[in-house]
Amino acid sequence: VRAYRGTELHIHLSALEKNYRWLAQVSPEFLCPMVKANGYGHGDVRVAKALEGWGCKTFGVGLVEEGLRLRDFGVQGEILVFGFSGDDAVESLLAHGLTPVISDGQQLEALTRSVKAPTPVHVKLNTGMNRRGFRSSEWPGVAQQLKETPNLQLRGLCTHLLEGEDLMNGREGLGYSLQQIETFEKTLLGFDKKNLFLHIYNSAGLASVFLNHQSMNYGCRPGLLTYGVDPMKDQRLAPLISPVMELHSNIVSTQDVKSGEVVSYGGLWRANRDSLIGIVPAGYADGVCRSLSNRGSFLVRGRRVPIVGRVCMDYTMVDLTDLNVTQDKVIGERAVIFGQQKDTNISVVQMAEAAERSTYEILTGVSERVPRLYLGA
Ligand SMILES: Cc1ncc(COP(=O)(O)O)c(C=O)c1O
């Protein structure tokens, strides 16, 4: 598809490689990068194929549809599907060699009914998140049913942490994560776990255990870390990983706004001096959160320029006055929505903070109409 405007998402494959290699080194036993939600916005097929090229064997998706897409485009590795329901989904999943992560009785029943050939499966335990997964009391029944259905071949057991950062408190801490890990271990006490993958950590869990110099013990399903976003509040891990995604646009036009005039819908911003306003062709339909109205900033010429007025569907306005440039010079220049420009950086974490959104929403919020440009391939 041809792009006629300068708004584009840069995907740095060298950063993805660096992050992946670091993760593979830290979590050598089991590593399942999450490529759901279009690879956290980075492009699921491109990301999975790149990872596969560097030796990655397992991928995680949220939906059967996402797994099918990867298969259609030739991803060969194991694809764990964390969400599915109904017989059609199960048939499809089995027909295309996707690996179900069984999280409830209906899924187990449907699989038991449909499975005709040996199929690897993982089982998810609910240890406190109370979203998906079997409770401890259900586990013996599940184990029994698997035993009676030899075509369902148990390959892994997992759970999901609800507050991975709290592992920073160490083994003595009383955070949720330790309680969850304890519940996981207690539930499986006495069950033969030989040759099974046990995976627990999300990015925050892995980061905490790593920063605390604890031994890993369990496998990891990193989303954020794969894409170079530090899940920790203090950003201590940031130097070890690199952001994969940068959102760029440009100054498509300018307005000379006189002191006292307003900018954008609702007139939320009023100039208190004669101002040069840059018009950036990227708005909330592209992934610039509307909550950045009058509060966020972009980078132009390596400097932060404040967003003025309401973010629109297709446009965002920035105040260029302090750059002391003439308007004919600045038109066509790059505006970085998040990413690096010269020595200045707006990280996804910073944008999320300014927008009062999660980093997940920023990554997955870059819409489909923004072309992805893969660099360093
Ligand atoms: C089951 C499961 N595992 C792992 C992840 C990855 O989480 P993160 O991006 O925080 O590493 C997710 C994401 O929500 C998930 O749902």
GROMACS .gro file of C-alpha atoms and ligand atoms in nm:
model
  393
    1VAL     CA    1   0.000   0.000   0.000
    2ARG     CA    2   0.130   0.344  -0.092
    3ALA     CA    3   0.154   0.597   0.186
    4TYR     CA    4   0.082   0.956   0.092
    5ARG     CA    5   0.148   1.114   0.427
    6GLY     CA    6   0.449   1.112   0.652
    7THR     CA    7   0.288   0.931   0.943
    8GLU     CA    8   0.454   0.595   0.978
    9LEU     CA    9   0.547   0.342   1.239
   10HIS     CA   10   0.913   0.248   1.237
   11ILE     CA   11   0.984  -0.106   1.353
   12HIS     CA   12   1.349  -0.163   1.439
   13LEU     CA   13   1.419  -0.529   1.380
   14SER     CA   14   1.769  -0.495   1.525
   15ALA     CA   15   1.612  -0.384   1.853
   16LEU     CA   16   1.373  -0.679   1.840
   17GLU     CA   17   1.669  -0.910   1.787
   18LYS     CA   18   1.862  -0.760   2.077
   19ASN     CA   19   1.563  -0.798   2.309
   20TYR     CA   20   1.494  -1.151   2.195
   21ARG     CA   21   1.854  -1.263   2.240
   22TRP     CA   22   1.864  -1.112   2.587
   23LEU     CA   23   1.538  -1.285   2.682
   24ALA     CA   24   1.657  -1.616   2.539
   25GLN     CA   25   1.968  -1.590   2.751
   26VAL     CA   26   1.779  -1.498   3.068
   27SER     CA   27   1.501  -1.752   3.021
   28PRO     CA   28   1.662  -2.039   2.832
   29GLU     CA   29   1.427  -2.318   2.940
   30PHE     CA   30   1.103  -2.182   2.804
   31LEU     CA   31   1.041  -1.857   2.622
   32CYS     CA   32   0.712  -1.773   2.455
   33PRO     CA   33   0.711  -1.419   2.317
   34MET     CA   34   0.355  -1.290   2.303
   35VAL     CA   35   0.263  -1.186   1.951
   36LYS     CA   36  -0.108  -1.140   2.012
   37ALA     CA   37  -0.289  -0.821   1.912
   38ASN     CA   38  -0.087  -0.794   1.592
   39GLY     CA   39   0.237  -0.845   1.782
   40TYR     CA   40   0.148  -0.567   2.029
   41GLY     CA   41   0.096  -0.346   1.725
   42HIS     CA   42   0.431  -0.428   1.562
   43GLY     CA   43   0.295  -0.665   1.299
   44ASP     CA   44   0.247  -1.023   1.417
   45VAL     CA   45   0.368  -1.203   1.105
   46ARG     CA   46   0.680  -0.992   1.061
   47VAL     CA   47   0.765  -1.017   1.428
   48ALA     CA   48   0.704  -1.392   1.454
   49LYS     CA   49   0.899  -1.467   1.137
   50ALA     CA   50   1.190  -1.254   1.249
   51LEU     CA   51   1.192  -1.422   1.590
   52GLU     CA   52   1.173  -1.762   1.425
   53GLY     CA   53   1.478  -1.672   1.220
   54TRP     CA   54   1.671  -1.607   1.540
   55GLY     CA   55   1.575  -1.943   1.685
   56CYS     CA   56   1.248  -1.878   1.863
   57LYS     CA   57   1.037  -2.193   1.880
   58THR     CA   58   0.721  -2.086   2.061
   59PHE     CA   59   0.477  -1.796   2.024
   60GLY     CA   60   0.173  -1.686   2.219
   61VAL     CA   61  -0.151  -1.551   2.074
   62GLY     CA   62  -0.484  -1.460   2.227
   63LEU     CA   63  -0.717  -1.588   1.957
   64VAL     CA   64  -0.746  -1.881   1.719
   65GLU     CA   65  -0.771  -1.627   1.436
   66GLU     CA   66  -0.432  -1.486   1.531
   67GLY     CA   67  -0.278  -1.832   1.529
   68LEU     CA   68  -0.431  -1.913   1.190
   69ARG     CA   69  -0.290  -1.593   1.044
   70LEU     CA   70   0.059  -1.688   1.157
   71ARG     CA   71   0.018  -2.037   1.010
   72ASP     CA   72  -0.119  -1.893   0.682
   73PHE     CA   73   0.191  -1.679   0.650
   74GLY     CA   74   0.423  -1.969   0.715
   75VAL     CA   75   0.516  -1.951   1.082
   76GLN     CA   76   0.622  -2.305   1.169
   77GLY     CA   77   0.689  -2.290   1.542
   78GLU     CA   78   0.457  -2.389   1.821
   79ILE     CA   79   0.174  -2.140   1.863
   80LEU     CA   80   0.006  -2.135   2.202
   81VAL     CA   81  -0.351  -2.010   2.185
   82PHE     CA   82  -0.459  -1.861   2.516
   83GLY     CA   83  -0.823  -1.797   2.429
   84PHE     CA   84  -1.077  -2.004   2.233
   85SER     CA   85  -1.431  -2.124   2.276
   86GLY     CA   86  -1.678  -2.337   2.089
   87ASP     CA   87  -1.644  -2.647   1.872
   88ASP     CA   88  -1.566  -2.454   1.553
   89ALA     CA   89  -1.270  -2.285   1.716
   90VAL     CA   90  -1.148  -2.616   1.851
   91GLU     CA   91  -1.179  -2.791   1.513
   92SER     CA   92  -0.987  -2.514   1.346
   93LEU     CA   93  -0.722  -2.504   1.610
   94LEU     CA   94  -0.664  -2.880   1.584
   95ALA     CA   95  -0.669  -2.878   1.203
   96HIS     CA   96  -0.394  -2.617   1.187
   97GLY     CA   97  -0.160  -2.753   1.449
   98LEU     CA   98  -0.214  -2.479   1.705
   99THR     CA   99  -0.153  -2.562   2.068
  100PRO     CA  100  -0.444  -2.494   2.301
  101VAL     CA  101  -0.386  -2.356   2.648
  102ILE     CA  102  -0.680  -2.513   2.828
  103SER     CA  103  -0.830  -2.283   3.086
  104ASP     CA  104  -1.176  -2.415   3.161
  105GLY     CA  105  -1.398  -2.722   3.158
  106GLN     CA  106  -1.581  -2.635   2.836
  107GLN     CA  107  -1.255  -2.611   2.647
  108LEU     CA  108  -1.139  -2.942   2.789
  109GLU     CA  109  -1.471  -3.107   2.697
  110ALA     CA  110  -1.466  -2.968   2.343
  111LEU     CA  111  -1.109  -3.082   2.290
  112THR     CA  112  -1.181  -3.426   2.434
  113ARG     CA  113  -1.472  -3.459   2.188
  114SER     CA  114  -1.282  -3.340   1.882
  115VAL     CA  115  -0.926  -3.460   1.918
  116LYS     CA  116  -0.842  -3.741   1.675
  117ALA     CA  117  -0.464  -3.741   1.679
  118PRO     CA  118  -0.193  -3.677   1.937
  119THR     CA  119  -0.203  -3.305   2.014
  120PRO     CA  120   0.018  -3.112   2.253
  121VAL     CA  121  -0.172  -2.906   2.507
  122HIS     CA  122  -0.088  -2.673   2.793
  123VAL     CA  123  -0.310  -2.614   3.096
  124LYS     CA  124  -0.354  -2.285   3.275
  125LEU     CA  125  -0.414  -2.267   3.646
  126ASN     CA  126  -0.587  -1.977   3.812
  127THR     CA  127  -0.372  -1.887   4.110
  128GLY     CA  128  -0.531  -1.556   4.197
  129MET     CA  129  -0.573  -1.346   3.885
  130ASN     CA  130  -0.928  -1.486   3.855
  131ARG     CA  131  -0.949  -1.439   3.482
  132ARG     CA  132  -0.874  -1.767   3.302
  133GLY     CA  133  -0.758  -2.098   3.442
  134PHE     CA  134  -0.861  -2.388   3.662
  135ARG     CA  135  -0.872  -2.344   4.036
  136SER     CA  136  -0.658  -2.574   4.249
  137SER     CA  137  -0.962  -2.780   4.346
  138GLU     CA  138  -1.036  -2.852   3.978
  139TRP     CA  139  -0.687  -2.963   3.889
  140PRO     CA  140  -0.712  -3.331   3.998
  141GLY     CA  141  -1.019  -3.374   3.775
  142VAL     CA  142  -0.840  -3.211   3.483
  143ALA     CA  143  -0.534  -3.431   3.531
  144GLN     CA  144  -0.759  -3.738   3.539
  145GLN     CA  145  -0.941  -3.639   3.222
  146LEU     CA  146  -0.611  -3.582   3.043
  147LYS     CA  147  -0.495  -3.923   3.152
  148GLU     CA  148  -0.810  -4.074   3.004
  149THR     CA  149  -0.762  -3.887   2.675
  150PRO     CA  150  -0.418  -3.992   2.554
  151ASN     CA  151  -0.448  -3.778   2.241
  152LEU     CA  152  -0.436  -3.470   2.462
  153GLN     CA  153  -0.068  -3.469   2.545
  154LEU     CA  154   0.017  -3.242   2.830
  155ARG     CA  155   0.329  -3.043   2.749
  156GLY     CA  156   0.305  -2.748   2.981
  157LEU     CA  157   0.143  -2.592   3.284
  158CYS     CA  158   0.116  -2.224   3.344
  159THR     CA  159  -0.037  -1.943   3.539
  160HIS     CA  160  -0.050  -1.566   3.497
  161LEU     CA  161   0.071  -1.308   3.748
  162LEU     CA  162  -0.152  -1.017   3.835
  163GLU     CA  163   0.126  -0.795   3.970
  164GLY     CA  164   0.460  -0.927   3.847
  165GLU     CA  165   0.654  -0.627   3.981
  166ASP     CA  166   0.592  -0.731   4.336
  167LEU     CA  167   0.850  -1.006   4.297
  168MET     CA  168   1.093  -0.717   4.347
  169ASN     CA  169   1.012  -0.746   4.713
  170GLY     CA  170   1.207  -1.069   4.708
  171ARG     CA  171   1.125  -1.405   4.853
  172GLU     CA  172   1.038  -1.251   5.188
  173GLY     CA  173   0.785  -1.012   5.042
  174LEU     CA  174   0.418  -1.079   5.076
  175GLY     CA  175   0.317  -0.974   4.728
  176TYR     CA  176   0.054  -1.144   4.516
  177SER     CA  177   0.314  -1.308   4.293
  178LEU     CA  178   0.471  -1.514   4.567
  179GLN     CA  179   0.132  -1.627   4.683
  180GLN     CA  180   0.047  -1.720   4.325
  181ILE     CA  181   0.368  -1.914   4.278
  182GLU     CA  182   0.308  -2.092   4.607
  183THR     CA  183  -0.045  -2.184   4.502
  184PHE     CA  184   0.090  -2.310   4.168
  185GLU     CA  185   0.349  -2.525   4.342
  186LYS     CA  186   0.106  -2.656   4.603
  187THR     CA  187  -0.153  -2.745   4.340
  188LEU     CA  188   0.102  -2.949   4.148
  189LEU     CA  189   0.265  -3.110   4.450
  190GLY     CA  190   0.308  -3.480   4.384
  191PHE     CA  191   0.217  -3.448   4.016
  192ASP     CA  192   0.491  -3.572   3.785
  193LYS     CA  193   0.615  -3.255   3.614
  194LYS     CA  194   0.904  -3.418   3.437
  195ASN     CA  195   0.935  -3.299   3.076
  196LEU     CA  196   0.666  -3.038   3.125
  197PHE     CA  197   0.720  -2.670   3.058
  198LEU     CA  198   0.620  -2.462   3.356
  199HIS     CA  199   0.570  -2.100   3.261
  200ILE     CA  200   0.464  -1.822   3.490
  201TYR     CA  201   0.640  -1.493   3.426
  202ASN     CA  202   0.514  -1.204   3.222
  203SER     CA  203   0.756  -0.919   3.153
  204ALA     CA  204   0.724  -0.760   3.495
  205GLY     CA  205   0.770  -1.095   3.669
  206LEU     CA  206   1.078  -1.180   3.465
  207ALA     CA  207   1.225  -0.833   3.509
  208SER     CA  208   1.177  -0.847   3.886
  209VAL     CA  209   1.330  -1.189   3.926
  210PHE     CA  210   1.622  -1.088   3.705
  211LEU     CA  211   1.685  -0.759   3.887
  212ASN     CA  212   1.668  -0.940   4.217
  213HIS     CA  213   1.932  -1.190   4.104
  214GLN     CA  214   1.697  -1.475   4.179
  215SER     CA  215   1.709  -1.794   3.981
  216MET     CA  216   1.448  -1.808   3.708
  217ASN     CA  217   1.291  -2.146   3.790
  218TYR     CA  218   0.998  -2.085   3.559
  219GLY     CA  219   0.951  -2.005   3.194
  220CYS     CA  220   0.841  -1.670   3.062
  221ARG     CA  221   0.584  -1.528   2.819
  222PRO     CA  222   0.713  -1.178   2.760
  223GLY     CA  223   0.514  -0.920   2.573
  224LEU     CA  224   0.645  -0.578   2.672
  225LEU     CA  225   1.008  -0.686   2.706
  226THR     CA  226   1.008  -0.840   2.361
  227TYR     CA  227   0.915  -0.501   2.225
  228GLY     CA  228   1.169  -0.314   2.435
  229VAL     CA  229   0.934  -0.157   2.687
  230ASP     CA  230   1.050  -0.172   3.049
  231PRO     CA  231   0.759  -0.284   3.268
  232MET     CA  232   0.925  -0.161   3.590
  233LYS     CA  233   0.827   0.168   3.749
  234ASP     CA  234   1.188   0.275   3.804
  235GLN     CA  235   1.287   0.182   3.447
  236ARG     CA  236   1.593  -0.003   3.573
  237LEU     CA  237   1.577  -0.255   3.298
  238ALA     CA  238   1.553  -0.002   3.017
  239PRO     CA  239   1.931   0.008   2.948
  240LEU     CA  240   1.929  -0.366   2.870
  241ILE     CA  241   1.656  -0.356   2.607
  242SER     CA  242   1.575  -0.135   2.311
  243PRO     CA  243   1.240   0.004   2.202
  244VAL     CA  244   1.130  -0.159   1.880
  245MET     CA  245   0.857   0.085   1.779
  246GLU     CA  246   0.878   0.458   1.698
  247LEU     CA  247   0.587   0.665   1.572
  248HIS     CA  248   0.689   0.936   1.330
  249SER     CA  249   0.503   1.204   1.140
  250ASN     CA  250   0.587   1.546   1.002
  251ILE     CA  251   0.481   1.908   0.994
  252VAL     CA  252   0.244   1.919   0.701
  253SER     CA  253   0.145   2.283   0.743
  254THR     CA  254   0.163   2.572   0.989
  255GLN     CA  255  -0.061   2.849   1.119
  256ASP     CA  256   0.045   3.192   1.240
  257VAL     CA  257  -0.181   3.224   1.539
  258LYS     CA  258  -0.219   3.570   1.689
  259SER     CA  259  -0.210   3.628   2.061
  260GLY     CA  260  -0.560   3.569   2.198
  261GLU     CA  261  -0.668   3.326   1.927
  262VAL     CA  262  -0.754   2.964   2.006
  263VAL     CA  263  -0.654   2.633   1.848
  264SER     CA  264  -0.864   2.323   1.772
  265TYR     CA  265  -1.203   2.194   1.889
  266GLY     CA  266  -1.355   2.358   2.189
  267GLY     CA  267  -1.094   2.633   2.188
  268LEU     CA  268  -0.914   2.460   2.477
  269TRP     CA  269  -0.586   2.637   2.406
  270ARG     CA  270  -0.550   3.012   2.369
  271ALA     CA  271  -0.228   3.174   2.253
  272ASN     CA  272  -0.081   3.423   2.502
  273ARG     CA  273   0.164   3.546   2.237
  274ASP     CA  274   0.186   3.540   1.862
  275SER     CA  275   0.259   3.173   1.794
  276LEU     CA  276   0.375   2.946   1.516
  277ILE     CA  277   0.160   2.635   1.528
  278GLY     CA  278   0.266   2.319   1.344
  279ILE     CA  279   0.002   2.088   1.202
  280VAL     CA  280   0.096   1.721   1.235
  281PRO     CA  281  -0.110   1.474   1.028
  282ALA     CA  282  -0.160   1.216   1.301
  283GLY     CA  283  -0.452   1.206   1.539
  284TYR     CA  284  -0.643   0.977   1.767
  285ALA     CA  285  -0.745   0.759   1.472
  286ASP     CA  286  -0.374   0.684   1.434
  287GLY     CA  287  -0.287   0.626   1.797
  288VAL     CA  288  -0.221   0.974   1.935
  289CYS     CA  289  -0.433   0.953   2.249
  290ARG     CA  290  -0.698   1.222   2.274
  291SER     CA  291  -0.606   1.255   2.640
  292LEU     CA  292  -0.279   1.416   2.525
  293SER     CA  293  -0.481   1.725   2.430
  294ASN     CA  294  -0.306   2.030   2.576
  295ARG     CA  295  -0.062   1.819   2.776
  296GLY     CA  296   0.166   1.591   2.575
  297SER     CA  297   0.449   1.683   2.345
  298PHE     CA  298   0.617   1.568   2.023
  299LEU     CA  299   0.978   1.609   1.913
  300VAL     CA  300   1.075   1.850   1.637
  301ARG     CA  301   1.439   1.932   1.565
  302GLY     CA  302   1.535   1.727   1.868
  303ARG     CA  303   1.329   1.941   2.105
  304ARG     CA  304   1.003   1.883   2.283
  305VAL     CA  305   0.723   2.090   2.139
  306PRO     CA  306   0.397   2.097   2.335
  307ILE     CA  307   0.070   1.968   2.194
  308VAL     CA  308  -0.176   2.256   2.190
  309GLY     CA  309  -0.553   2.220   2.187
  310ARG     CA  310  -0.749   1.906   2.134
  311VAL     CA  311  -0.601   1.612   1.949
  312CYS     CA  312  -0.825   1.557   1.644
  313MET     CA  313  -0.900   1.241   1.449
  314ASP     CA  314  -0.643   1.311   1.177
  315TYR     CA  315  -0.435   1.596   1.317
  316THR     CA  316  -0.250   1.717   1.622
  317MET     CA  317  -0.122   2.073   1.663
  318VAL     CA  318   0.208   2.162   1.830
  319ASP     CA  319   0.352   2.496   1.939
  320LEU     CA  320   0.672   2.562   1.742
  321THR     CA  321   0.719   2.921   1.861
  322ASP     CA  322   1.020   2.849   2.083
  323LEU     CA  323   1.208   2.684   1.798
  324ASN     CA  324   1.245   3.030   1.640
  325VAL     CA  325   1.197   2.895   1.291
  326THR     CA  326   1.020   3.047   0.996
  327GLN     CA  327   0.722   2.855   0.873
  328ASP     CA  328   0.855   2.787   0.525
  329LYS     CA  329   1.159   2.619   0.680
  330VAL     CA  330   0.977   2.387   0.915
  331ILE     CA  331   0.713   2.247   0.680
  332GLY     CA  332   0.801   1.890   0.587
  333GLU     CA  333   1.022   1.841   0.891
  334ARG     CA  334   0.986   1.530   1.098
  335ALA     CA  335   0.775   1.525   1.412
  336VAL     CA  336   0.836   1.230   1.642
  337ILE     CA  337   0.529   1.124   1.840
  338PHE     CA  338   0.730   0.875   2.040
  339GLY     CA  339   1.085   0.763   1.977
  340GLN     CA  340   1.428   0.917   1.949
  341GLN     CA  341   1.525   1.238   1.773
  342LYS     CA  342   1.882   1.365   1.804
  343ASP     CA  343   1.959   1.347   2.177
  344THR     CA  344   1.601   1.360   2.291
  345ASN     CA  345   1.360   1.078   2.345
  346ILE     CA  346   0.995   1.035   2.420
  347SER     CA  347   0.952   0.678   2.537
  348VAL     CA  348   0.633   0.478   2.517
  349VAL     CA  349   0.638   0.486   2.897
  350GLN     CA  350   0.650   0.867   2.897
  351MET     CA  351   0.375   0.895   2.642
  352ALA     CA  352   0.161   0.651   2.840
  353GLU     CA  353   0.214   0.856   3.156
  354ALA     CA  354   0.125   1.183   2.987
  355ALA     CA  355  -0.183   1.023   2.830
  356GLU     CA  356  -0.283   0.839   3.148
  357ARG     CA  357  -0.288   0.517   2.952
  358SER     CA  358  -0.098   0.191   2.989
  359THR     CA  359   0.203   0.118   2.772
  360TYR     CA  360   0.001  -0.173   2.629
  361GLU     CA  361  -0.261   0.070   2.503
  362ILE     CA  362  -0.002   0.292   2.339
  363LEU     CA  363   0.160  -0.001   2.156
  364THR     CA  364  -0.162  -0.168   2.046
  365GLY     CA  365  -0.328   0.167   1.982
  366VAL     CA  366  -0.131   0.253   1.669
  367SER     CA  367  -0.405   0.190   1.418
  368GLU     CA  368  -0.397  -0.015   1.103
  369ARG     CA  369  -0.398   0.287   0.875
  370VAL     CA  370  -0.046   0.375   0.990
  371PRO     CA  371   0.200   0.198   0.761
  372ARG     CA  372   0.462  -0.015   0.934
  373LEU     CA  373   0.815   0.037   0.806
  374TYR     CA  374   1.051  -0.248   0.892
  375LEU     CA  375   1.406  -0.124   0.937
  376GLY     CA  376   1.723  -0.327   0.964
  377ALA     CA  377   1.570  -0.635   0.801
  378LIG     C1  378  -0.140  -1.511   2.946
  378LIG     C2  379  -0.045  -1.398   2.919
  378LIG     N1  380   0.086  -1.421   2.929
  378LIG     C3  381   0.177  -1.324   2.907
  378LIG     C4  382   0.138  -1.195   2.872
  378LIG     C5  383   0.244  -1.091   2.847
  378LIG     O1  384   0.239  -0.984   2.935
  378LIG     P1  385   0.351  -0.870   2.932
  378LIG     O2  386   0.330  -0.792   2.807
  378LIG     O3  387   0.322  -0.790   3.054
  378LIG     O4  388   0.483  -0.937   2.935
  378LIG     C6  389   0.002  -1.168   2.860
  378LIG     C7  390  -0.041  -1.032   2.826
  378LIG     O5  391  -0.137  -0.978   2.866
  378LIG     C8  392  -0.092  -1.271   2.885
  378LIG     O6  393  -0.223  -1.249   2.875
   0.00000   0.00000   0.00000
